[in-house]
Short mmCIF file of C-alpha atoms in Angstrom, two decimals:
data_model
loop_
_atom_site.label_atom_id
_atom_site.label_comp_id
_atom_site.label_asym_id
_atom_site.label_seq_id
_atom_site.Cartn_x
_atom_site.Cartn_y
_atom_site.Cartn_z
CA MET A 196 0.00 0.00 0.00
CA SER A 197 1.38 3.36 -0.97
CA ASP A 198 1.20 6.46 1.23
CA THR A 199 1.17 8.77 -1.76
CA LYS A 200 -1.63 11.24 -2.34
CA PRO A 201 -4.24 10.60 -5.05
CA PRO A 202 -3.06 11.58 -8.55
CA VAL A 203 -3.85 15.10 -9.65
CA ALA A 204 -3.87 16.92 -12.95
CA HIS A 205 -0.79 19.11 -13.17
CA THR A 206 -1.82 22.68 -13.86
CA GLY A 207 1.34 24.52 -12.90
CA ILE A 208 -0.30 25.56 -9.62
CA SER A 209 1.97 25.17 -6.61
CA SER A 210 1.06 22.43 -4.16
CA GLN A 211 2.12 24.62 -1.25
CA ALA A 212 -0.45 26.50 0.83
CA THR A 213 -0.88 30.11 -0.31
CA PRO A 214 -1.86 33.19 1.71
CA GLN A 215 -4.44 34.21 -0.90
CA ARG A 216 -8.11 34.61 -0.18
CA ARG A 217 -10.63 32.12 -1.54
CA ILE A 218 -11.85 34.69 -4.05
CA ASP A 219 -8.28 35.16 -5.31
CA ARG A 220 -7.96 31.44 -5.92
CA LEU A 221 -11.39 31.33 -7.56
CA ASP A 222 -10.29 34.11 -9.90
CA ARG A 223 -7.32 31.96 -10.90
CA TYR A 224 -9.70 29.11 -11.70
CA ILE A 225 -11.99 31.44 -13.66
CA ALA A 226 -9.04 32.69 -15.72
CA PHE A 227 -7.73 29.15 -16.21
CA LYS A 228 -11.08 27.99 -17.60
CA GLY A 229 -11.85 31.17 -19.54
CA TYR A 230 -15.05 31.73 -17.54
CA ASN A 231 -16.52 34.97 -16.19
CA ASP A 232 -18.47 36.02 -13.10
CA ASN A 233 -21.79 35.77 -14.90
CA LYS A 234 -21.23 32.12 -15.86
CA ILE A 235 -20.09 31.13 -12.35
CA THR A 236 -23.00 33.01 -10.75
CA LYS A 237 -25.68 31.49 -12.97
CA GLU A 238 -24.37 27.94 -12.99
CA SER A 239 -23.66 27.83 -9.24
CA GLY A 240 -26.92 29.50 -8.25
CA ILE A 241 -25.22 32.10 -6.05
CA SER A 242 -26.55 35.63 -5.62
CA VAL A 243 -25.79 38.19 -8.30
CA GLY A 244 -22.95 40.45 -7.22
CA THR A 245 -21.54 38.02 -4.66
CA LEU A 246 -18.22 37.60 -6.41
CA GLY A 247 -17.73 41.29 -7.04
CA LYS A 248 -18.45 42.21 -3.42
CA SER A 249 -16.08 39.47 -2.24
CA ARG A 250 -13.15 41.10 -4.04
CA LYS A 251 -13.31 44.22 -1.91
CA GLU A 252 -10.60 44.74 0.67
CA GLY A 253 -11.23 42.71 3.81
CA LYS A 254 -13.88 40.58 2.10
CA ASP A 255 -13.93 37.00 0.82
CA ILE A 256 -16.38 34.40 -0.41
CA THR A 257 -18.08 32.38 2.33
CA GLY A 258 -17.90 28.66 2.88
CA ARG A 259 -21.49 28.34 1.65
CA THR A 260 -20.62 30.10 -1.61
CA CYS A 261 -17.60 27.82 -2.01
CA GLU A 262 -19.76 24.74 -1.53
CA ALA A 263 -22.20 25.92 -4.20
CA ILE A 264 -19.35 26.48 -6.65
CA LEU A 265 -17.65 23.18 -5.80
CA ALA A 266 -20.92 21.31 -6.32
CA ARG A 267 -21.19 22.74 -9.85
CA TYR A 268 -17.51 22.30 -10.77
CA PRO A 269 -16.34 18.94 -9.32
CA GLU A 270 -12.95 19.24 -11.01
CA LEU A 271 -12.12 22.20 -8.75
CA SER A 272 -10.28 20.97 -5.67
CA ARG A 273 -12.03 21.76 -2.39
CA ALA A 274 -8.73 21.70 -0.50
CA TRP A 275 -7.19 24.15 -2.95
CA LEU A 276 -10.14 26.55 -3.04
CA MET A 277 -10.78 26.52 0.70
CA GLU A 278 -7.23 26.31 2.04
CA GLY A 279 -4.81 26.83 -0.85
CA ILE A 280 -3.52 23.28 -0.42
CA GLY A 281 -2.67 20.93 -3.26
CA GLU A 282 -3.45 21.33 -6.95
CA MET A 283 -6.24 23.44 -8.44
CA ILE A 284 -7.68 20.69 -10.65
CA ILE A 285 -8.30 17.21 -9.28
CA ASP A 286 -8.19 13.99 -11.22
CA GLN A 287 -11.62 13.12 -12.56
CA THR A 288 -10.74 9.44 -12.77
CA LYS A 289 -12.32 7.97 -9.68
CA PRO A 290 -12.00 4.43 -8.30
CA ASP A 291 -15.07 2.22 -8.44
CA PHE A 292 -15.05 1.88 -4.66
CA THR A 293 -15.50 4.25 -1.74
CA THR A 294 -12.61 6.48 -0.70
CA PHE A 295 -11.94 7.86 2.77
CA PRO A 296 -10.03 10.82 4.22
CA TYR A 297 -6.53 9.86 5.30
CA ILE A 298 -5.18 12.12 8.03
CA GLU A 299 -1.53 11.70 7.16
CA ASP A 300 -0.22 14.43 9.48
CA ILE A 301 -1.57 12.68 12.56
CA THR A 302 -0.07 9.42 13.77
CA ALA A 303 -1.98 7.48 16.38
CA GLU A 304 0.35 6.17 19.02
CA CYS A 305 -0.57 2.96 20.73
CA GLY A 306 -0.23 5.01 23.87
CA PRO A 307 -0.34 8.79 24.48
CA ALA A 308 0.43 10.59 21.22
CA ALA A 309 0.73 13.97 19.60
CA GLY A 310 -2.22 15.41 17.71
CA THR A 311 -5.98 15.04 17.84
CA PHE A 312 -8.57 14.32 15.21
CA ASP A 313 -11.43 16.34 16.67
CA ALA A 314 -10.35 19.53 14.93
CA ALA A 315 -9.22 17.95 11.66
CA SER A 316 -10.89 19.18 8.50
CA PHE A 317 -11.40 16.11 6.33
CA SER A 318 -11.74 18.21 3.18
CA LYS A 319 -8.07 19.20 3.14
CA HIS A 320 -6.68 15.69 3.49
CA PRO A 321 -5.96 13.19 0.70
CA ARG A 322 -8.38 10.36 0.01
CA LEU A 323 -7.55 6.71 0.54
CA GLY A 324 -9.28 4.07 -1.54
CA VAL A 325 -9.24 0.49 -0.31
CA PRO A 326 -11.68 -2.14 -1.66
CA GLY A 327 -13.72 -3.93 0.97
CA VAL A 328 -13.47 -1.28 3.70
CA PRO A 329 -16.71 -0.93 5.72
CA ARG A 330 -18.73 1.99 4.36
CA ASP A 331 -19.39 3.40 7.82
CA THR A 332 -15.67 4.23 8.07
CA ASP A 333 -15.22 8.00 8.38
CA PHE A 334 -11.45 8.31 8.00
CA PHE A 335 -8.09 6.58 8.41
CA ILE A 336 -5.10 7.24 10.63
CA ARG A 337 -1.81 5.37 11.01
CA ALA A 338 -0.82 3.53 14.17
CA GLN A 339 2.62 3.21 15.66
CA GLY A 340 4.08 1.57 18.73
CA PHE A 341 3.86 -1.99 20.05
CA SER A 342 1.44 -1.82 22.96
CA MET A 343 -1.49 -3.05 20.86
CA LEU A 344 0.16 -6.25 19.68
CA ASN A 345 -2.06 -9.02 20.99
CA PRO A 346 -0.06 -12.12 21.98
CA ASP A 347 -3.19 -14.14 22.73
CA SER A 348 -5.18 -13.20 19.62
CA PRO A 349 -2.74 -12.00 16.93
CA GLU A 350 -5.60 -11.39 14.50
CA LEU A 351 -6.79 -8.55 16.76
CA SER A 352 -3.40 -6.83 16.87
CA ILE A 353 -2.84 -3.27 15.69
CA PRO A 354 0.76 -3.41 14.48
CA PRO A 355 2.91 -0.32 14.01
CA GLY A 356 2.37 1.22 10.60
CA ALA A 357 -1.14 -0.20 10.25
CA LEU A 358 -3.88 1.89 8.68
CA VAL A 359 -6.73 2.14 11.18
CA GLY A 360 -10.22 2.85 9.88
CA LEU A 361 -12.34 4.85 12.32
CA ALA A 362 -15.95 5.92 12.68
CA ARG A 363 -16.70 8.79 15.05
CA ILE A 364 -19.32 8.10 17.70
CA ASN A 365 -21.01 9.75 20.63
CA GLY A 366 -18.51 9.60 23.47
CA ASN A 367 -21.21 8.32 25.82
CA ILE A 368 -21.86 5.23 23.73
CA VAL A 369 -19.05 2.78 24.37
CA ARG A 370 -18.93 -0.92 25.12
CA TRP A 371 -16.57 -1.69 27.96
CA GLY A 372 -13.73 -3.98 27.02
CA GLU A 373 -13.64 -2.94 23.36
CA THR A 374 -10.93 -0.93 21.66
CA TYR A 375 -11.44 2.72 20.70
CA ALA A 376 -9.47 5.69 19.45
CA LEU A 377 -9.56 8.39 22.11
CA ALA A 378 -8.64 12.00 21.39
CA THR A 379 -7.27 13.65 24.53
CA PRO A 380 -5.25 16.79 25.32
CA ASP A 381 -2.15 14.58 25.09
CA GLY A 382 -3.13 13.26 21.66
CA ILE A 383 -4.70 10.14 20.17
CA MET A 384 -4.43 6.72 21.71
CA LEU A 385 -5.80 3.32 20.75
CA LYS A 386 -6.83 1.40 23.84
CA ARG A 387 -9.32 -1.00 25.31
CA VAL A 388 -11.54 0.91 27.73
CA PHE A 389 -13.03 -0.11 31.06
CA PRO A 390 -14.86 1.78 33.81
CA GLY A 391 -12.58 3.31 36.43
CA GLU A 392 -12.83 3.22 40.19
CA ASP A 393 -15.29 6.11 40.06
CA LYS A 394 -17.61 7.39 37.35
CA ASP A 395 -15.22 10.19 36.37
CA LYS A 396 -12.39 7.83 35.42
CA ILE A 397 -11.74 5.43 32.54
CA ARG A 398 -9.17 2.63 32.55
CA CYS A 399 -7.08 2.33 29.39
CA VAL A 400 -5.66 -1.13 28.77
CA SER A 401 -3.19 -2.31 26.13
CA TYR A 402 -3.29 -5.71 24.48
CA ASN A 403 0.35 -6.07 25.46
CA SER A 404 -0.41 -5.38 29.11
CA THR A 405 2.76 -7.13 30.33
CA GLU A 406 5.05 -4.50 28.86
CA TYR A 407 2.57 -1.63 28.85
CA PRO A 408 0.68 -1.32 32.17
CA GLU A 409 -2.82 0.07 32.20
CA PHE A 410 -3.53 3.63 33.28
CA THR A 411 -6.56 5.81 34.00
CA ILE A 412 -7.71 9.10 32.49
CA ASP A 413 -10.45 11.53 33.40
CA ARG A 414 -13.59 11.34 31.32
CA SER A 415 -13.43 15.11 30.93
CA ASP A 416 -10.10 14.74 29.10
CA ILE A 417 -11.69 12.70 26.31
CA ARG A 418 -12.51 15.16 23.55
CA ASP A 419 -13.65 12.70 20.94
CA VAL A 420 -14.16 8.96 20.53
CA ALA A 421 -14.06 6.77 17.44
CA ARG A 422 -14.64 3.07 17.08
CA ILE A 423 -12.37 0.94 14.93
CA THR A 424 -13.99 -0.37 11.75
CA CYS A 425 -10.95 -2.11 10.31
CA VAL A 426 -7.20 -2.49 10.63
CA ILE A 427 -5.05 -2.84 7.52
CA PRO A 428 -1.48 -3.96 8.27
CA VAL A 429 1.15 -2.38 6.06
CA TYR A 430 4.37 -4.31 5.53
CA VAL A 431 7.22 -2.47 3.80
CA ARG A 432 9.70 -4.73 2.02
#
């Protein structure tokens, strides 16, 4: 499995984030396609004069306007228009299976880690297409560390480097003893969860509990919870 981003059409647009406003980037797209404001306005169904007003100093097009334009012009990259990230034109060749956001700048430690997924904007991350992945998967992250290697049931292990499919859930709906991804102030961790000594605590247990002792965290420190839908081991040769 490759960690590369989905292919894009090369347009000469830098893949680095730019400080431009959304309207500035939209103007680049308009010029690239040979369109004009009237065409964009009519075809996107946005209010007349919206684009002109957005060009004034201190102004910009809203997220709602962007969504209307993106819905009409699917070749225009959402990440590029909204954030200035990636290429302007995306590849129109799509796989015949579902793709999922891959948060490549967040690595889930099998233990306390850096980064959280509660504030991640899926639209600015590359898409990962893997046949057979459960459709209720919301996104993927990558695991690292050895605490979730299961010596008793190897098939349940989460080896370092594995792609972990996650589905966000209500933090109050968990099944004790099962494994979840927990976003905390210290980062993301993949752990089995159990009730603590009091209602305000949660025990976090590793599969490899011999080398990685369990610990407790406050419920209030759990910002977000996701259940694991699948684990895809990645072996680099």
